[in-house]
CSV table of C-alpha atoms in Angstrom, one decimal:
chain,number,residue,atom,x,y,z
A,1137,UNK,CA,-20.7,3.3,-50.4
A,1138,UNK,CA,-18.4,4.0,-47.5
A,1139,UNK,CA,-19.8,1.4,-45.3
A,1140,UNK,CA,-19.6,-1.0,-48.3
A,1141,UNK,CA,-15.9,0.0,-48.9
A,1142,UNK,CA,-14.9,-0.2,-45.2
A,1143,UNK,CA,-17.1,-3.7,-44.0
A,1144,UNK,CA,-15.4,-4.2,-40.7
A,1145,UNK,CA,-16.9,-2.7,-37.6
A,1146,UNK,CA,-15.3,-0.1,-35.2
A,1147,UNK,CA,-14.7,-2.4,-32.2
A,1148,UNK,CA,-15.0,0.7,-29.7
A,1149,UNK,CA,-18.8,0.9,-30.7
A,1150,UNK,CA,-19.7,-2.4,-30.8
A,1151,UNK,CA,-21.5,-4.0,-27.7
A,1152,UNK,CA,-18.6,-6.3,-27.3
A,1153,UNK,CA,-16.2,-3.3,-27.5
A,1154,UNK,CA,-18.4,-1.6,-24.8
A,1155,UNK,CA,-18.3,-4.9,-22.4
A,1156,UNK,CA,-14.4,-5.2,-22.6
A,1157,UNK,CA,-14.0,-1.6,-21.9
A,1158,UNK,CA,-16.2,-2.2,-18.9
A,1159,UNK,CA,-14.6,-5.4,-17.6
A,1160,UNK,CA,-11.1,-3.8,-17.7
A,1161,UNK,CA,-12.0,-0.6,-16.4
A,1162,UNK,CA,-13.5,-2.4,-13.0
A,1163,UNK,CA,-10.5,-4.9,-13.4
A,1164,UNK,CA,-7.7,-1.6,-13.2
A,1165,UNK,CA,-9.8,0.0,-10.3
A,1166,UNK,CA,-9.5,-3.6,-9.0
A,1167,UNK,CA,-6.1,-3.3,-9.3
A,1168,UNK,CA,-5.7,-0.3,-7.7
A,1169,UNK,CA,-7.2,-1.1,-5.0
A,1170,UNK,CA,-4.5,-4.2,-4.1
A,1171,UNK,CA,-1.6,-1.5,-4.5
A,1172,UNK,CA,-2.9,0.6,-2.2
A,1173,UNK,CA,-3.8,-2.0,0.3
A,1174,UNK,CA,0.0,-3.3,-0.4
A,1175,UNK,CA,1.2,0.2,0.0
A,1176,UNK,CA,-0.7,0.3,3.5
A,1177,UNK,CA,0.6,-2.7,4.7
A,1178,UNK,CA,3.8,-2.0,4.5
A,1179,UNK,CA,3.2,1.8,6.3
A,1180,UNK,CA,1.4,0.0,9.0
A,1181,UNK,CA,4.4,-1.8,9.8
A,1182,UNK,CA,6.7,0.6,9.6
A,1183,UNK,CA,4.0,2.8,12.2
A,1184,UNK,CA,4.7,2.6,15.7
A,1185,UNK,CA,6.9,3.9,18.7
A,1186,UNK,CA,9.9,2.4,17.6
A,1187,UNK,CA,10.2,4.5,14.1
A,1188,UNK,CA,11.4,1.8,11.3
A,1189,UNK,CA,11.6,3.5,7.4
A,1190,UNK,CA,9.4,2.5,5.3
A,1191,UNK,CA,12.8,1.5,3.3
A,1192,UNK,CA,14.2,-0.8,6.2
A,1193,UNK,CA,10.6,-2.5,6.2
A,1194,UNK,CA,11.0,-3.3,2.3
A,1195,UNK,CA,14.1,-4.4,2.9
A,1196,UNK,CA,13.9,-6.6,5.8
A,1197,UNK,CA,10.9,-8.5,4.2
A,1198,UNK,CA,12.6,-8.8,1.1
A,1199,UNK,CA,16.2,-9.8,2.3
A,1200,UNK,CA,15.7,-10.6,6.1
A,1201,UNK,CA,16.7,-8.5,9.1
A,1202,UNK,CA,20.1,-8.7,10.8
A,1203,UNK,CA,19.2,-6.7,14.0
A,1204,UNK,CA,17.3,-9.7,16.2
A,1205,UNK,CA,15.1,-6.7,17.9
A,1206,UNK,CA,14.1,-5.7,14.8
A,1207,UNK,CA,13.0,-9.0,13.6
A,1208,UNK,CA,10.4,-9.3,16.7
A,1209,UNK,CA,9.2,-5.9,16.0
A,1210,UNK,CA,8.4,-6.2,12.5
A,1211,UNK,CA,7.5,-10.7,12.3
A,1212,UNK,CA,6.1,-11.1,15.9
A,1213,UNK,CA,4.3,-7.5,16.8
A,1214,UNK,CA,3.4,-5.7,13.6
A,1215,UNK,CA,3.2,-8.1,10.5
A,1216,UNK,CA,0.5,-10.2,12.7
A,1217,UNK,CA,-1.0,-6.7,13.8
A,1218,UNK,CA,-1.1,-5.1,10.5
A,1219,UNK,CA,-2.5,-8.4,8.8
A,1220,UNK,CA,-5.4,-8.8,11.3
A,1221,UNK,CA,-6.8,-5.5,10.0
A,1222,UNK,CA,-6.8,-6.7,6.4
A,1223,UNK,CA,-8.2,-9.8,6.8
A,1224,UNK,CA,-10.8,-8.8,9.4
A,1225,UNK,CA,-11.7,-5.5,7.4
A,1226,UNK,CA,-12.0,-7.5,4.0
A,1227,UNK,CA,-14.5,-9.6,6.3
A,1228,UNK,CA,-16.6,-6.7,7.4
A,1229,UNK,CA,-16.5,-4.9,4.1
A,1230,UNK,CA,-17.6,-8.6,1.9
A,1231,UNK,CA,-20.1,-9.1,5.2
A,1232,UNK,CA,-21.6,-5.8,4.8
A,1233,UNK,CA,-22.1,-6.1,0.9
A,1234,UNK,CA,-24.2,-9.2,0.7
A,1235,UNK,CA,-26.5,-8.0,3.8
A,1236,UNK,CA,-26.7,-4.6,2.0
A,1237,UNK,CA,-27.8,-6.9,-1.3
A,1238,UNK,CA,-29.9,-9.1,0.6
A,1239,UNK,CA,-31.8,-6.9,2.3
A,1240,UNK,CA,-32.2,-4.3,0.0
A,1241,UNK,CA,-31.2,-1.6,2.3
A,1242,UNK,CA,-28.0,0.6,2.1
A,1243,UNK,CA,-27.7,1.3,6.0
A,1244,UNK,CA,-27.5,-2.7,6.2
A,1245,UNK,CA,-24.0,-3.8,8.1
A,1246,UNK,CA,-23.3,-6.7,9.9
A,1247,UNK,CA,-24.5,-5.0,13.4
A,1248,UNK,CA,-27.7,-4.3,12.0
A,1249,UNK,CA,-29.2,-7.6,13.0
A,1250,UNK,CA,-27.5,-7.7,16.5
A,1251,UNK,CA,-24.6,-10.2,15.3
A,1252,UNK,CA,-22.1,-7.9,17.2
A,1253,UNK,CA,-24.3,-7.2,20.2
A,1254,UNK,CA,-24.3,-10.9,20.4
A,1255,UNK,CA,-20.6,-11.0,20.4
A,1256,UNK,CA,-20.1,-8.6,22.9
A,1257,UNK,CA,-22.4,-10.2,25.2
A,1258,UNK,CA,-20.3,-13.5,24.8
A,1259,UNK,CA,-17.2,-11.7,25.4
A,1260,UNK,CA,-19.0,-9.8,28.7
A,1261,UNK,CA,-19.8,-13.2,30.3
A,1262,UNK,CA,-16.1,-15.1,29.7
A,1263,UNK,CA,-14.6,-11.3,31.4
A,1264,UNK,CA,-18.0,-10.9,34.5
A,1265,UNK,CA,-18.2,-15.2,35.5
A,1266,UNK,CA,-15.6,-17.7,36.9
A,1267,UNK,CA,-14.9,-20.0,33.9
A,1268,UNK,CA,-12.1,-21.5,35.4
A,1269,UNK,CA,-14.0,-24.8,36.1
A,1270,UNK,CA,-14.0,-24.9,31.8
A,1271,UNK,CA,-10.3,-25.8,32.4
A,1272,UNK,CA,-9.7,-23.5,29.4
A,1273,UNK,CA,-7.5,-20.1,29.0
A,1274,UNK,CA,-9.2,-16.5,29.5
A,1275,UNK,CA,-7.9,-16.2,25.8
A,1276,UNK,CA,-9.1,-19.2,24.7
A,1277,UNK,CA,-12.7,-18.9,26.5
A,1278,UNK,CA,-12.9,-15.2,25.4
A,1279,UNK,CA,-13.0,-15.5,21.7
A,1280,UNK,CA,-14.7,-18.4,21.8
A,1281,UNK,CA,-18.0,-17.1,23.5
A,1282,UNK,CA,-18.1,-14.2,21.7
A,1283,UNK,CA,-17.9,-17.0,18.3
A,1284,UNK,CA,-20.7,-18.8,20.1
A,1285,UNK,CA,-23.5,-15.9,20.4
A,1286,UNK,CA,-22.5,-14.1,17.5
A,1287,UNK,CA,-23.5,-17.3,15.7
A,1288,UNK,CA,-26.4,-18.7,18.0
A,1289,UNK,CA,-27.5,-14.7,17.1
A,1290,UNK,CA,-27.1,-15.2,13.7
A,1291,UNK,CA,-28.9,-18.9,14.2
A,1292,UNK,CA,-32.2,-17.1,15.7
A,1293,UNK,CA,-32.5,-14.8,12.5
A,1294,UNK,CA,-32.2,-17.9,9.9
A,1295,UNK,CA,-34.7,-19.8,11.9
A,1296,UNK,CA,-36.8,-16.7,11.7
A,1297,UNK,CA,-36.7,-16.5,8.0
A,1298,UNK,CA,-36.9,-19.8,7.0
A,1299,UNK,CA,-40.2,-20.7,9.6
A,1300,UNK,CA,-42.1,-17.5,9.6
A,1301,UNK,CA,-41.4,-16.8,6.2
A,1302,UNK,CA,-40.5,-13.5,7.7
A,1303,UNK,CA,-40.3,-10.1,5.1
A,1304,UNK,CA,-36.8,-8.5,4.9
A,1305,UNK,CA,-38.2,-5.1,7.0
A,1306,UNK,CA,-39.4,-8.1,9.3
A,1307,UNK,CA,-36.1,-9.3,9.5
A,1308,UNK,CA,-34.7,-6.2,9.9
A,1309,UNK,CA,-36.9,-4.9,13.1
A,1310,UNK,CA,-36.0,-7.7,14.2
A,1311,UNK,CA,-32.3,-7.8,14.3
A,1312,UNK,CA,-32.8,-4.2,15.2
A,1313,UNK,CA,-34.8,-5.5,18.2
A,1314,UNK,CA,-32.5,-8.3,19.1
A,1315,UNK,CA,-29.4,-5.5,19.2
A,1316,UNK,CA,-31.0,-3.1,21.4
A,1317,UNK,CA,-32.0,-6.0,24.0
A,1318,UNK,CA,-28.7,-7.4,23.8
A,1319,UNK,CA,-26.9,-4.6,25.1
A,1320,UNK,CA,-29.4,-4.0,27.4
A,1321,UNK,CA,-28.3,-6.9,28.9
A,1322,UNK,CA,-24.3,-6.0,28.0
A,1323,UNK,CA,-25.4,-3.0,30.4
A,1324,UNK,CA,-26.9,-5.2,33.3
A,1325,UNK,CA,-23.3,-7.0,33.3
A,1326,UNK,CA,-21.4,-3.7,33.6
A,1327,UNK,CA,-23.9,-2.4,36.2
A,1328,UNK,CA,-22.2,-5.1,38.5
A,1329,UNK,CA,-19.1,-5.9,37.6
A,1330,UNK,CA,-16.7,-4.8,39.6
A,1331,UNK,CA,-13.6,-2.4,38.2
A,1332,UNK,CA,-11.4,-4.4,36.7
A,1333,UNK,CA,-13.6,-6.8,34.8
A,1334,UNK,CA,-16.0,-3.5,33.5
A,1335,UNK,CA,-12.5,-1.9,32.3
A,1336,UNK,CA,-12.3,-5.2,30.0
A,1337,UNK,CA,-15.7,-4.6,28.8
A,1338,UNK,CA,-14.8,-1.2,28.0
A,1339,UNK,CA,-11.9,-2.0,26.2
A,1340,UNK,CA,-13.6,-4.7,23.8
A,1341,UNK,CA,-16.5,-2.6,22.8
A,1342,UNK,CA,-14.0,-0.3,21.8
A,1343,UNK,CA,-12.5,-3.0,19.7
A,1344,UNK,CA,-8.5,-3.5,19.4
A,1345,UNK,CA,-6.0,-5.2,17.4
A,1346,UNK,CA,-3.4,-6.0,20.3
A,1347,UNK,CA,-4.4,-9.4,20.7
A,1348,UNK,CA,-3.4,-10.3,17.6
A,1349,UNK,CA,-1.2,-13.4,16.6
A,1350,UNK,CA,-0.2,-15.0,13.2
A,1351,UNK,CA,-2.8,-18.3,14.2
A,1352,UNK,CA,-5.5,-15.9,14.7
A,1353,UNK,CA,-4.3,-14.1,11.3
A,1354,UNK,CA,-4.8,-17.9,9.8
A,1355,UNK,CA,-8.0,-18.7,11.5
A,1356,UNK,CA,-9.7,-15.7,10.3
A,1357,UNK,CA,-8.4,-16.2,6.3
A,1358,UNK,CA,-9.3,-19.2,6.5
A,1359,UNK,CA,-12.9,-18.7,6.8
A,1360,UNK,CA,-12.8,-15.4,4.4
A,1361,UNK,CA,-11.3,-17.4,1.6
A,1362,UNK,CA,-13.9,-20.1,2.1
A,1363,UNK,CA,-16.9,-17.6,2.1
A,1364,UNK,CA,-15.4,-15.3,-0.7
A,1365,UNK,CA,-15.1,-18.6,-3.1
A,1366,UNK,CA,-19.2,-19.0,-2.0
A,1367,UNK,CA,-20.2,-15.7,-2.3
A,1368,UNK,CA,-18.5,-16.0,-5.9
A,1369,UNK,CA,-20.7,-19.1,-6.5
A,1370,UNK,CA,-23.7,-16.6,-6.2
A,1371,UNK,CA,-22.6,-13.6,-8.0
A,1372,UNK,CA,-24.8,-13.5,-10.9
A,1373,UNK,CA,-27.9,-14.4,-8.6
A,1374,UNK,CA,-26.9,-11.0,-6.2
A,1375,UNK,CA,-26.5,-8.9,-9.1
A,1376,UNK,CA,-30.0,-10.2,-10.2
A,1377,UNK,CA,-31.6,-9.5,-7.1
A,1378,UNK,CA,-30.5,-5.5,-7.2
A,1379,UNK,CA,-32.7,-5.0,-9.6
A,1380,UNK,CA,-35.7,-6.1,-7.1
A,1381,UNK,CA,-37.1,-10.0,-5.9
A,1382,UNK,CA,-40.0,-9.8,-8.3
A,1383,UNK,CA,-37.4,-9.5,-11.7
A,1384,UNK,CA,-35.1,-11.8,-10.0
A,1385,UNK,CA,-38.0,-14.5,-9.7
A,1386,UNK,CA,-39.1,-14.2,-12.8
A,1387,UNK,CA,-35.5,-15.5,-14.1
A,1388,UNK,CA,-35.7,-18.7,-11.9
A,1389,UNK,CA,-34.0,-17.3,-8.7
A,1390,UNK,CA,-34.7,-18.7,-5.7
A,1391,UNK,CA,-34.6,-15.4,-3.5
A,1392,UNK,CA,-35.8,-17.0,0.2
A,1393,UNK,CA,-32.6,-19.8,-0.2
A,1394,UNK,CA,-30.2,-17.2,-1.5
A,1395,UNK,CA,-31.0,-15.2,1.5
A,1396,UNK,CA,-30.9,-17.5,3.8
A,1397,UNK,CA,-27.5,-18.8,2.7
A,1398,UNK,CA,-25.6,-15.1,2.4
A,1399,UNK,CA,-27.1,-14.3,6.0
A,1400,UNK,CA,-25.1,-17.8,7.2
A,1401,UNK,CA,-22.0,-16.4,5.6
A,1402,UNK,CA,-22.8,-13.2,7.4
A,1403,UNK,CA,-22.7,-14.5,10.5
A,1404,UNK,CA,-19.8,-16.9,10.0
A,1405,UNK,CA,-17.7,-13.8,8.6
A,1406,UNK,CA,-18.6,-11.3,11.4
A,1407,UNK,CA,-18.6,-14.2,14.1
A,1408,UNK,CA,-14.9,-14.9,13.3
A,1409,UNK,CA,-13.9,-11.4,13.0
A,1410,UNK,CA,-15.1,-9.6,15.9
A,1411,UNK,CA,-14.3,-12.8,18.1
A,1412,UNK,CA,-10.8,-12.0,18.3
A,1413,UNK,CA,-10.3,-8.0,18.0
A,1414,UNK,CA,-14.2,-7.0,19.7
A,1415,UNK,CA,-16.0,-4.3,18.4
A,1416,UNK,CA,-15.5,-2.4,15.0
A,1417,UNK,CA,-18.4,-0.8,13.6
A,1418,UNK,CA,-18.6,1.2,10.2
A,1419,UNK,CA,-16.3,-1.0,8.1
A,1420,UNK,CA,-18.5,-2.8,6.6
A,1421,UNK,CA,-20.9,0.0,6.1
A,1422,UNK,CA,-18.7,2.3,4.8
A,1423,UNK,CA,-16.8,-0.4,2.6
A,1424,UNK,CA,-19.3,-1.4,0.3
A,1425,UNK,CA,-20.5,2.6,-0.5
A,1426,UNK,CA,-16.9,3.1,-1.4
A,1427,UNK,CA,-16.5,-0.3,-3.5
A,1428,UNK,CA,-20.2,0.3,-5.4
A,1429,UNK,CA,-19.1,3.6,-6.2
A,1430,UNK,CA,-16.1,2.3,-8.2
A,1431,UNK,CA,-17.2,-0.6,-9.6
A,1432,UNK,CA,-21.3,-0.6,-10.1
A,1433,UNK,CA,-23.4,-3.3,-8.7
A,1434,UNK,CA,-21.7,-6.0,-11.1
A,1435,UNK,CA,-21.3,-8.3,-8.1
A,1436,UNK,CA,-18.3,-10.0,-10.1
A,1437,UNK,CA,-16.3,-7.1,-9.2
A,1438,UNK,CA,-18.2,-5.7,-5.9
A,1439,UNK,CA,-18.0,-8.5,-3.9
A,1440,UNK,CA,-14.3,-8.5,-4.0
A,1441,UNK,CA,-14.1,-4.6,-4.0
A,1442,UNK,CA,-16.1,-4.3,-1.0
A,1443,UNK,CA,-13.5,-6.8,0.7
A,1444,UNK,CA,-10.5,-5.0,-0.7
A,1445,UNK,CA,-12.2,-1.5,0.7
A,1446,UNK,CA,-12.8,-2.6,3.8
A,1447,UNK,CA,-9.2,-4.0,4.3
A,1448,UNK,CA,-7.9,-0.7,2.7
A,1449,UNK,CA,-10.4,1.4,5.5
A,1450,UNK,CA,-9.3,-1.0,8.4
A,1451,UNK,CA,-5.4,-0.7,7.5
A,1452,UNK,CA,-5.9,2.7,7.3
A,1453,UNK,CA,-7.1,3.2,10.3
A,1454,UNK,CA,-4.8,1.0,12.1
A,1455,UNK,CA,-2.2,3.5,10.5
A,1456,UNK,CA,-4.1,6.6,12.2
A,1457,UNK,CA,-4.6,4.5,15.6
A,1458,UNK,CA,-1.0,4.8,16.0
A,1459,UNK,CA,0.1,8.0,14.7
A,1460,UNK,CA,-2.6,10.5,15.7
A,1461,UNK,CA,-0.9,10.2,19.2
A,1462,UNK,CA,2.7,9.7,19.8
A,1463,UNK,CA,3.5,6.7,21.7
A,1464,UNK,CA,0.2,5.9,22.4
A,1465,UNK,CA,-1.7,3.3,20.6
A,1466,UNK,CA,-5.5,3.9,20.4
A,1467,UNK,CA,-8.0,1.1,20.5
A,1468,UNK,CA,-8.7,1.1,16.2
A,1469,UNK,CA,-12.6,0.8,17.0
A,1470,UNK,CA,-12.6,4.6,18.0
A,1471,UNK,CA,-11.1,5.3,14.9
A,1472,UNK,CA,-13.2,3.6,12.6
A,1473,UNK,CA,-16.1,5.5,14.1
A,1474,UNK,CA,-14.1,8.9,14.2
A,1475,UNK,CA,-13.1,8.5,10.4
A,1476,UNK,CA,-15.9,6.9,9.4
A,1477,UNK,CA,-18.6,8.7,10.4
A,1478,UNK,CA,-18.0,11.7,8.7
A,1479,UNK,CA,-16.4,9.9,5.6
A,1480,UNK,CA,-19.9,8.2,5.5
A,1481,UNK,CA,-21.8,11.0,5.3
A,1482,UNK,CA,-19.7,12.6,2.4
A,1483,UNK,CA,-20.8,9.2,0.7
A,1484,UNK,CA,-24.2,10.2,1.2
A,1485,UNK,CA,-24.1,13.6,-0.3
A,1486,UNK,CA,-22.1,13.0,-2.5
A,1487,UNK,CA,-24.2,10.3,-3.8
A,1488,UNK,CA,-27.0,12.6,-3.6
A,1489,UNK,CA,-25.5,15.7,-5.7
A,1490,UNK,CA,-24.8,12.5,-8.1
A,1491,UNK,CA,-28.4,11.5,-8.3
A,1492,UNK,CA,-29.4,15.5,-8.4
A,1493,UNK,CA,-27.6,16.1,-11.8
């Protein structure tokens, strides 16, 4: 008699109830994740030797900046500084989330196949060899080269999968393979170079934000904003193939072209990135734990969450690059491995006490 007297449903236990409550949920952490990469921003450029307020940063975006040496600081050496580590951690973080989908395997990041080896080695050769005959800049050649292998790198693996057929542990080993001889050959070139050019070396394995510039900044989105609006194309087919190729065949997905097409973004996104600030490792592993985490495996909403994280993680850490000491600004590829390495490992176990209860 009650349900008679009282026909229409409770919304909240309805399936559709359920789905909306799910969508908004992801779309608020969403959501939290922009402020706080908006918060970040702004403390990035305020962090530095010459101390600016957080307050005088608001301000001088919002209603410009009477002091002319204030208005370098802030448009010409940290906007383009702090922007670099958004865009080229929101490439590493979506990077490592479709090779961690692709390949089934949550250790996955964009060095695992040797794409950053392969960059490093390009970047090696430019700093060891005479290029001048090229007729092009040292900082045009540099980034460049380091473009080049990282995506001839990343060429070798597609060709591999698409004409062996090749397994995704095959793929794997072999990216693992292809990394380990790469900087075997990274070594050789330090082994003779002379001071000066193995200092450089040095320095970009360490990876670095300095070199930095607002073209750069709009090279970089460029290519993120055209692989994030492909990746989207492919959403529901990644969220399909999470729960294993088999199931994801049965529903008419082709797995081999889908993989072959999210390793080409792979390699255009970590080419681009680690072509103009070298080596940064850990983003986009870290990244995507943190984004799947919050939002699930609903690629709708981990794609972009792994981008945001990453951005959030690289911000960060250009934050802590500049304040852990005084004055001196550390190369932000030591901090990603300082702070990630341990915050990766509290992922881990705490992933594991999760799966325990």
């Amino acid at each position: 008699m009650t349900a008679l007297a009282n026909p229409t449903p409770n919304t909240k236990n309805t399936l559709s109830g359920q789905y909306n409550a799910f969508i908004w949920k992801r779309v608020l952490l969403l959501g939290v994740l922009v402020i706080a990469l908006v918060l970040s921003l702004i403390t990035d450029i305020a962090t530095g030797p010459a101390q600016l307020g957080i307050l005088d940063v608001l301000s001088g975006l919002v209603y410009g900046i009477d002091n002319p040496t204030t208005e370098v600081i802030i448009w010409d050496v940290r906007m383009p500084y702090a922007l670099m580590a958004l865009i080229v951690g929101a490439c590493l973080g979506l990077a490592g989330a479709e090779m961690q989908t692709v390949l089934n395997n949550p250790l996955a990041s964009p060095f695992t196949l040797g794409v950053g080896a392969a960059a490093t080695l390009g970047a090696s050769l430019v700093i060891v060899l005479d290029l001048s005959w090229t007729g092009l800049s040292f900082n045009v050649l540099l980034p460049a080269s380091a473009f080049v292998f990282a995506s001839a790198a990343s060429i070798l693996i597609l060709i591999l999968s698409r004409t062996l057929g090749a397994s995704i542990h095959t793929v794997v080993l072999f990216g693992i393979a292809l990394m380990f001889g790469l900087n075997a050959v990274v070594g050789l070139l330090q082994f003779v170079a002379d001071a000066n050019s193995l200092q450089q070396i040095v320095f970009w394995t360490m990876g670095s934000l300095a070199r930095a510039s607002m073209d750069k900044v709009a090279i970089v989105t460029v290519v993120f904003v055209i692989c994030l609006i492909w990746s989207v194309g492919h959403v529901w087919s990644l969220t399909a193939l999470r729960t294993g190729e088999d199931q994801a065949r049965s529903i008419g997905i082709n797995v081999e072209r889908i993989r072959l097409l999210v390793l080409l973004r792979v390699s255009l996104l970590t080419a681009i990135a680690l072509a103009f600030v070298g080596e940064i490792g850990f983003i986009g592993l870290v990244g995507p734990h943190i984004a799947r985490m919050m939002l699930g495996e609903d690629h709708r909403f981990f794609l972009p969450g792994s981008a945001l994280a990453g951005a959030l993680l690289l911000s960060l850490s250009s934050i802590a690059s500049k304040a852990l000491i005084p004055g001196v600004i550390l190369p932000v590829g030591i901090v990603t491995a300082l702070v990630g390495i341990p915050l990766f490992i509290s992922l881990i176990m705490s992933r594991g006490r999760g799966a325990m209860v």
